[in-house]
Coordinates of C-alpha atoms in Angstrom, one line a residue:
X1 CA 31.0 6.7 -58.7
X2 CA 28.2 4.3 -57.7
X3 CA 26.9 5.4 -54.3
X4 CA 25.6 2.5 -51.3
X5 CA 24.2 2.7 -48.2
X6 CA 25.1 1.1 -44.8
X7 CA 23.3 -0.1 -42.5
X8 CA 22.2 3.0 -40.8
X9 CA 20.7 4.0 -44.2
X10 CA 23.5 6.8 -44.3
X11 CA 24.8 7.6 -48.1
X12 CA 28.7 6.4 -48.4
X13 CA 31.1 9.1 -49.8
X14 CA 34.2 8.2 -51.1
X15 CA 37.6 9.6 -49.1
X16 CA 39.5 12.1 -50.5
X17 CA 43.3 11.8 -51.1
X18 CA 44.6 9.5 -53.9
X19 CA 48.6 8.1 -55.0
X20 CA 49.7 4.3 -56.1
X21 CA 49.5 3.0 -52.7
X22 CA 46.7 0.4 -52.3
X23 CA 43.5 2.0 -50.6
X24 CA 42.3 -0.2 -47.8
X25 CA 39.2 0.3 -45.8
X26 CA 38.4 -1.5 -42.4
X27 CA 34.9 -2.6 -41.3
X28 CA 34.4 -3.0 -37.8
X29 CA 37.9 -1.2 -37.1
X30 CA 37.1 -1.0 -33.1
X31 CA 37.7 -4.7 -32.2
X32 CA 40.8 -6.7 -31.7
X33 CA 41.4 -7.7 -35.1
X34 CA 40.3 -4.5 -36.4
X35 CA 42.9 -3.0 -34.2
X36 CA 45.3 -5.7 -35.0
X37 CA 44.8 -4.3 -38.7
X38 CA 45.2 -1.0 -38.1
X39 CA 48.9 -1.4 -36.5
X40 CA 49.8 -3.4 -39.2
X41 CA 48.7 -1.4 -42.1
X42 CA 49.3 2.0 -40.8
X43 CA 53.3 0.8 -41.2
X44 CA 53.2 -1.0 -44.5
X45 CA 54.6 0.6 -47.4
X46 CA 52.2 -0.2 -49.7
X47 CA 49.0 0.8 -48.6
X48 CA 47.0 3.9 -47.4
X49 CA 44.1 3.3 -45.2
X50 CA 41.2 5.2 -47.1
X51 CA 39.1 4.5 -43.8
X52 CA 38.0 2.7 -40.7
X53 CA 34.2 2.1 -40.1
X54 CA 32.4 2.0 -36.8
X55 CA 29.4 3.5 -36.0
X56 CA 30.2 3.5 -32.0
X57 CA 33.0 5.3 -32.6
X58 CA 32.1 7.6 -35.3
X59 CA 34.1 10.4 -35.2
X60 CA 36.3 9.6 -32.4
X61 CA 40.1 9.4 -33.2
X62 CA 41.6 5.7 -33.6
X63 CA 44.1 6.4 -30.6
X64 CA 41.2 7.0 -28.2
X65 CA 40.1 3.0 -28.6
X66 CA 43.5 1.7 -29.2
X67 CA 45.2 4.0 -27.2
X68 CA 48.8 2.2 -28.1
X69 CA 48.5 4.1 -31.7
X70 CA 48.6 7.8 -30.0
X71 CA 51.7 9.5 -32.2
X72 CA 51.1 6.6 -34.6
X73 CA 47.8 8.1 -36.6
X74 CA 45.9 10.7 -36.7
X75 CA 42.7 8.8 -38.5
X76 CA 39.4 9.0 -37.2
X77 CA 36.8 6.3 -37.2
X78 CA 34.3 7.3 -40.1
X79 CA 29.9 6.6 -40.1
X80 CA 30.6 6.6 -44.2
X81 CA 32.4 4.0 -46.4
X82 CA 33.2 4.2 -49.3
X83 CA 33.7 2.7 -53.0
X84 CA 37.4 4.3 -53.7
X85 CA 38.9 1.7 -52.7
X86 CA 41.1 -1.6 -54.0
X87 CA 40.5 -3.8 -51.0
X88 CA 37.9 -4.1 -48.2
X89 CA 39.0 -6.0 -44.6
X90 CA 35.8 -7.3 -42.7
X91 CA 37.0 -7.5 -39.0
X92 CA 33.1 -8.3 -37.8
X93 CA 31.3 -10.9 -36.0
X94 CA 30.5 -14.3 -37.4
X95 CA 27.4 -13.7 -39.6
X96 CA 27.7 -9.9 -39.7
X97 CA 29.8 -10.3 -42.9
X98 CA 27.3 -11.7 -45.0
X99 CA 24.5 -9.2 -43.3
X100 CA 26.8 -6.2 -44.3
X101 CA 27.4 -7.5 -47.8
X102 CA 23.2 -8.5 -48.4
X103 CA 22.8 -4.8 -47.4
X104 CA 25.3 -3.1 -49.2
X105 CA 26.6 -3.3 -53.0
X106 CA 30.5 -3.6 -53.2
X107 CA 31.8 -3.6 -56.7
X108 CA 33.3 -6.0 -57.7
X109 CA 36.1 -4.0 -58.7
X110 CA 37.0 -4.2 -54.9
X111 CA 38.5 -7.2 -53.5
X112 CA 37.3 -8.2 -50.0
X113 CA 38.7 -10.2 -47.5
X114 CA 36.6 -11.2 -45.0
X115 CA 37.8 -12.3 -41.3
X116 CA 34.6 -14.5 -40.0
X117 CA 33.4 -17.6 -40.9
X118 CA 30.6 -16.8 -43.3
X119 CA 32.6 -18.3 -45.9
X120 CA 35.1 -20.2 -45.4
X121 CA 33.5 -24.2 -46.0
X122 CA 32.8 -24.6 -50.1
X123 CA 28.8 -24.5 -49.2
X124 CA 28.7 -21.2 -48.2
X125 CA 31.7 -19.3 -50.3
X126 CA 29.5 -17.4 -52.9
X127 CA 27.0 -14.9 -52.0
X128 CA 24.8 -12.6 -54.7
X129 CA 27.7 -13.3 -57.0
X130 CA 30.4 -12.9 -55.0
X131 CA 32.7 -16.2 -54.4
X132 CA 35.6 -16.6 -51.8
X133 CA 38.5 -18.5 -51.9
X134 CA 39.9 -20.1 -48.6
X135 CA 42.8 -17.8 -47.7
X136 CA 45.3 -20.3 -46.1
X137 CA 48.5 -19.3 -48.3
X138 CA 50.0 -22.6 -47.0
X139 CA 47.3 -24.8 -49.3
X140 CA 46.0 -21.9 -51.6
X141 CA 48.3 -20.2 -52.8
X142 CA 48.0 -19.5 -56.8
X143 CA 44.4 -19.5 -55.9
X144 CA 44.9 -16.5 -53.5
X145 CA 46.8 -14.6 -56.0
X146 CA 43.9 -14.7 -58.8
X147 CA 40.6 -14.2 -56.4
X148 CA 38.0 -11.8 -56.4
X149 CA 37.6 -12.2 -52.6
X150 CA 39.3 -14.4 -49.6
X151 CA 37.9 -16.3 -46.7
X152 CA 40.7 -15.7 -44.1
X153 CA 40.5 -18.7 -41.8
X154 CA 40.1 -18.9 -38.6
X155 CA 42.6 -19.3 -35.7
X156 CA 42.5 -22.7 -34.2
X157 CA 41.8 -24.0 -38.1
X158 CA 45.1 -22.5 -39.2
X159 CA 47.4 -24.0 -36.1
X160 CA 45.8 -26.8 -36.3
X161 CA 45.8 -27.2 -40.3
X162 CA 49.7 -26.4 -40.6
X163 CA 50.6 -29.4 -38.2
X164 CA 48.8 -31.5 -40.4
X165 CA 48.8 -30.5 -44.2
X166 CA 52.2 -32.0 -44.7
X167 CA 50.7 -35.3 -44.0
X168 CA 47.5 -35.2 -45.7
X169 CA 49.6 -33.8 -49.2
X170 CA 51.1 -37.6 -49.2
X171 CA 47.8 -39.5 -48.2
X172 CA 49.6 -40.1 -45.1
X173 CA 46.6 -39.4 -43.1
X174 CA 45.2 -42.5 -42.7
X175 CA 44.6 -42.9 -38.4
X176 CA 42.6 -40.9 -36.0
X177 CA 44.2 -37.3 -34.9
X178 CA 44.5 -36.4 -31.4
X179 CA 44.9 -32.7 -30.3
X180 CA 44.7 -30.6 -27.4
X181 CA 45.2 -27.2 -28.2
X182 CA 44.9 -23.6 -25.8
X183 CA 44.0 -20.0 -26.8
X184 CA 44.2 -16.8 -25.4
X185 CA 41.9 -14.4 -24.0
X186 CA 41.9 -12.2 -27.6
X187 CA 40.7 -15.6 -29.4
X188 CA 36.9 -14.9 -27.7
X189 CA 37.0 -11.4 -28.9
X190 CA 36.0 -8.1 -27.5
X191 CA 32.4 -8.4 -25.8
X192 CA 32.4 -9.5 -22.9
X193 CA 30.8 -12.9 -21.2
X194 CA 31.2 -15.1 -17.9
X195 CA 34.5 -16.6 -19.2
X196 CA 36.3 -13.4 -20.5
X197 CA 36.5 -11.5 -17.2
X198 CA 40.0 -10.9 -15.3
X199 CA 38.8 -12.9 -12.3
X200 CA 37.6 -15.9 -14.1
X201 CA 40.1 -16.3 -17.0
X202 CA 43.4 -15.3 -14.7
X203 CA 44.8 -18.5 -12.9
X204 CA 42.5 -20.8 -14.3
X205 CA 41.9 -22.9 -17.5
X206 CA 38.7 -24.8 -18.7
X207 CA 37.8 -27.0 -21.6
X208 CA 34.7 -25.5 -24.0
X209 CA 33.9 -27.2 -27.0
X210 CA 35.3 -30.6 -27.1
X211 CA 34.8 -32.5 -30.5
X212 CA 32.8 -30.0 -31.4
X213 CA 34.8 -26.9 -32.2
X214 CA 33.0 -24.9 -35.0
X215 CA 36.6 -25.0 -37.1
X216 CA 37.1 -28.6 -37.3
X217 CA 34.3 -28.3 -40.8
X218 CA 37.3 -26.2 -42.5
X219 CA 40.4 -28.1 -41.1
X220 CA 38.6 -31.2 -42.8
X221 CA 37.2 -29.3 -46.1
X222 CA 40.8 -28.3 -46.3
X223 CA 42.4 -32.1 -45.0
X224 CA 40.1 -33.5 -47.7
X225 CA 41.3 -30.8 -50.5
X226 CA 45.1 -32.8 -49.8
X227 CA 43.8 -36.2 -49.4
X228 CA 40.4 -37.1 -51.1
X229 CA 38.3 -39.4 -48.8
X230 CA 40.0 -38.3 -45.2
X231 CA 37.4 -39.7 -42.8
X232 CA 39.4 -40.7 -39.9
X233 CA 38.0 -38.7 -36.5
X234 CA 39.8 -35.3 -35.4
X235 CA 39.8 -35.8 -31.7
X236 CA 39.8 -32.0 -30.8
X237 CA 39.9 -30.6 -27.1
X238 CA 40.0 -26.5 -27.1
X239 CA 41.4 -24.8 -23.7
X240 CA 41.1 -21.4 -22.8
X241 CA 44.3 -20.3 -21.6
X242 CA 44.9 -17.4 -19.0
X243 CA 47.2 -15.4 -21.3
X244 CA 46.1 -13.2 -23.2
X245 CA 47.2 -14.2 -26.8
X246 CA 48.5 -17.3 -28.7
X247 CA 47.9 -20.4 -29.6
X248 CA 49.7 -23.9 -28.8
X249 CA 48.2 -27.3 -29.9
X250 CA 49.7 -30.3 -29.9
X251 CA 48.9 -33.0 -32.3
X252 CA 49.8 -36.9 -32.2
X253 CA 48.8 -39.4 -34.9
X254 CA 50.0 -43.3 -36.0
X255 CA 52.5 -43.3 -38.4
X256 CA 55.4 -45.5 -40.1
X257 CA 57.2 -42.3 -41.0
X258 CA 60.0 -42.0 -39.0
X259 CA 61.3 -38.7 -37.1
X260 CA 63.7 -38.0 -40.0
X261 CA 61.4 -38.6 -42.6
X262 CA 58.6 -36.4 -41.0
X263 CA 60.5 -33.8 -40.5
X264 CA 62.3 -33.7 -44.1
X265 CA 58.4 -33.9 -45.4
X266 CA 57.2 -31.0 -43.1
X267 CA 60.6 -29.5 -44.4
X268 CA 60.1 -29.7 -47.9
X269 CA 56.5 -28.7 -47.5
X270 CA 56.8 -25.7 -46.3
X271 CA 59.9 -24.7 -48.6
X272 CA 59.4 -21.3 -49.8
X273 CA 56.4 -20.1 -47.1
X274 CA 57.8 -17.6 -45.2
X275 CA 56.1 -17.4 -41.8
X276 CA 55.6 -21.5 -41.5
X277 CA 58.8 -23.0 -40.0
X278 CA 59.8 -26.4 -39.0
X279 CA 61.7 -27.5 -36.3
X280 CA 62.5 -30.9 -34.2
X281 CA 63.5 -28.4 -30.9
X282 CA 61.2 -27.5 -28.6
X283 CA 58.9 -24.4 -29.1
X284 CA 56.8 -22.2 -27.0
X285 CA 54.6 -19.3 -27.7
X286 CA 57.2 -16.6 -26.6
X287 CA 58.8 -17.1 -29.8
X288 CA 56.0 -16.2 -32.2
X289 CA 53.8 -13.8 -30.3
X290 CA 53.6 -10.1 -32.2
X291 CA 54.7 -12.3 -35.0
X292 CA 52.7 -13.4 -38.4
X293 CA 54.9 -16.9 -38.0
X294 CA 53.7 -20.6 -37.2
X295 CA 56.4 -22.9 -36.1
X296 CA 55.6 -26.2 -36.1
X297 CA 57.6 -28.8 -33.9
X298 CA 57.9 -32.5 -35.1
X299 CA 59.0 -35.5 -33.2
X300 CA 58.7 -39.2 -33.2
X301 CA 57.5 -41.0 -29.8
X302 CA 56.8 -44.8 -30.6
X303 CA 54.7 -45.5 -33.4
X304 CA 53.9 -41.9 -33.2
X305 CA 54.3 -38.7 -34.8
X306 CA 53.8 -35.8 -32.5
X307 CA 53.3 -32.6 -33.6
X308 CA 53.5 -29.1 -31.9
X309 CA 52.1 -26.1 -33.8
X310 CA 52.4 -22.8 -32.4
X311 CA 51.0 -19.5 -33.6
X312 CA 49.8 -15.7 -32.3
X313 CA 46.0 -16.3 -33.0
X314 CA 45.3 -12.3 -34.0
X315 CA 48.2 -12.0 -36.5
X316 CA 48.5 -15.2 -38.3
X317 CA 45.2 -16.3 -37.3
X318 CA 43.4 -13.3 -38.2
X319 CA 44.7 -9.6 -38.8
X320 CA 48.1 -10.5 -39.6
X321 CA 47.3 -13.6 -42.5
X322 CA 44.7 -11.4 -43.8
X323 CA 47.5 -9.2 -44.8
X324 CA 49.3 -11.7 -45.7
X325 CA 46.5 -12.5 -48.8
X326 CA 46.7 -8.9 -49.4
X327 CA 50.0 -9.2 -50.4
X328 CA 49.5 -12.1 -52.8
X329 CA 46.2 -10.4 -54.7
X330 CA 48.4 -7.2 -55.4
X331 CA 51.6 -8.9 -56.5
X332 CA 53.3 -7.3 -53.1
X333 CA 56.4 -9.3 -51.7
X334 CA 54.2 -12.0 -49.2
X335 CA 56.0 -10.4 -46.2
X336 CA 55.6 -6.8 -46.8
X337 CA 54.2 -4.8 -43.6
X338 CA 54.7 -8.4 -41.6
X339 CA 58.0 -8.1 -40.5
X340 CA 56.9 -7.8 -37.1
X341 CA 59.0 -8.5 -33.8
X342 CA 58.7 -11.3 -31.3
X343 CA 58.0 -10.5 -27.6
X344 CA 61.3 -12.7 -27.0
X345 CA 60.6 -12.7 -23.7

């Protein structure tokens, strides 16, 4: 077996152990969505985990970083990786994908799904002959199922992209989009800066990025994949909310459709997608929290269409949607290992 180094020069030894089950291994397996990976695969019936990297926590068992998973695992996080594997989850930093695969050779017998941005627009998607697909199951389906390797999209791009690819699949996009749209405290990650502490997130919310988001290049890449020559502006305004995870934006456009039309085309577009559902009742973030489910809300207000897409940004904005594509490069039932459990209240 072909041996590689990481970035600490160490050599990478393969796990031991063996079975039909799928062997994953996590990069970066101390964060949020690295956490948010490990309670989801360490319950799906499918897969083993063959390892999860970090060199901070090298040797340290998983339960002492996310201490929720005490009784759940008895894992360790490893220095080593390792080439025994069918599928490889990146849970790094944007840019620290494509510096960990320029310094270390993954065959390409091993699919990887990366969860940062390095390559999710078209321009960036191949590296040392490696290409991506964009994993958003709701647009990319077949695609997904016959890649060597997925992009998994980012969080506001995917709420923000299923309250709007119904639309764009009839050329129906043809107006400005408005949206205002707030996170959670998990959607700026682990490390912490001025605007992640307790007493500056709690009780207060702020604007950052405003028509400038970095995801509004893949919502339109993906707009434009629907509708050839979408130019119309997406007017986006980011909040950061004071709880700590989910995502709710809402999303108005001109349109003739009316209220029944739109929602029979959001309807019909997300036939057969198990975690997108589509409603004209009111929504709120209670509902889909824990969960690896967008509901969208759709509703007609003059010449109007108003849209409401809500989602849990680590599970079907990250962890949980990167599963998700897992599923659908092995052949696996899309849901298995996602069946997770609302809050509810």
């Amino acid at each position: 077996m072909t041996e590689f180094k990481d970035n600490n020069d160490a050599t990478l030894a393969p796990p031991s152990g063996g079975g039909g089950a799928i062997r994953a291994g996590i990069i970066g397996g101390a964060g949020y969505t690295g956490g948010e990976m490990l309670r989801i695969l360490i319950n799906h019936p499918n897969v083993e985990i063959a390892f999860v990297h970090s060199n901070s926590n090298a040797g340290n068992y998983v339960y002492q970083v996310h201490t929720d998973l005490f009784g759940d695992t008895d894992l360790k996080f490893a220095a080593e990786l390792s080439t025994d594997i069918d599928v490889l989850f990146l849970c790094v930093g944007h840019g620290d994908a494509k510096k960990f695969l320029e310094a270390n050779a993954i065959p390409d017998s091993v699919k990887i799904i990366d969860l940062s941005q390095d390559f999710r627009l078209n321009q960036n998607s191949t590296l040392n002959g490696k290409s991506f697909v964009y994993g958003l199951p709701e647009l990319n389906r077949e695609a997904i199922k016959t890649a060597a390797n997925i992009a998994n999209p980012g969080c506001f791009a995917t709420c923000l992209q299923l309250g709007l690819l119904p639309l764009a699949s009839k050329g129906l996009l043809n107006n400005e989009v408005h949206v205002t749209a707030t996170t959670g405290s998990t959607g700026a990650g682990q490390s912490l800066s001025p605007t992640s502490h307790f007493t500056w997130r709690n009780d207060n919310l702020s604007v950052y990025k405003a028509f400038s988001h970095q995801h509004l290049n893949e919502i339109g890449q993906s707009l434009r994949q629907l509708q050839a020559g979408f130019d119309k502006a997406i007017n986006f305004i980011p909040y950061r909310g004071d709880f700590t995870r989910g995502i709710i934006a809402s999303i108005y456009t001109e349109s003739d459709l009316s209220e029944g039309e739109a929602l029979a085309l959001y309807q019909s577009y997300y036939d057969g997608h198990p975690f997108t559902h589509v409603t004209n009742r009111n929504i709120d973030l209670k509902q889909i929290v824990n969960t690896n489910k967008c509901f969208v809300q759709v509703k007609k207000h003059d010449n109007k269409i108003f849209i409401i897409s809500i989602m849990d940004n680590l599970l079907k904005g990250a962890s949980g949607q990167a599963v998700q594509n897992m599923n659908l490069l092995f052949g696996l039932d899309e849901r298995a290992g996602l069946r997770l459990k609302a809050i509810g209240f």
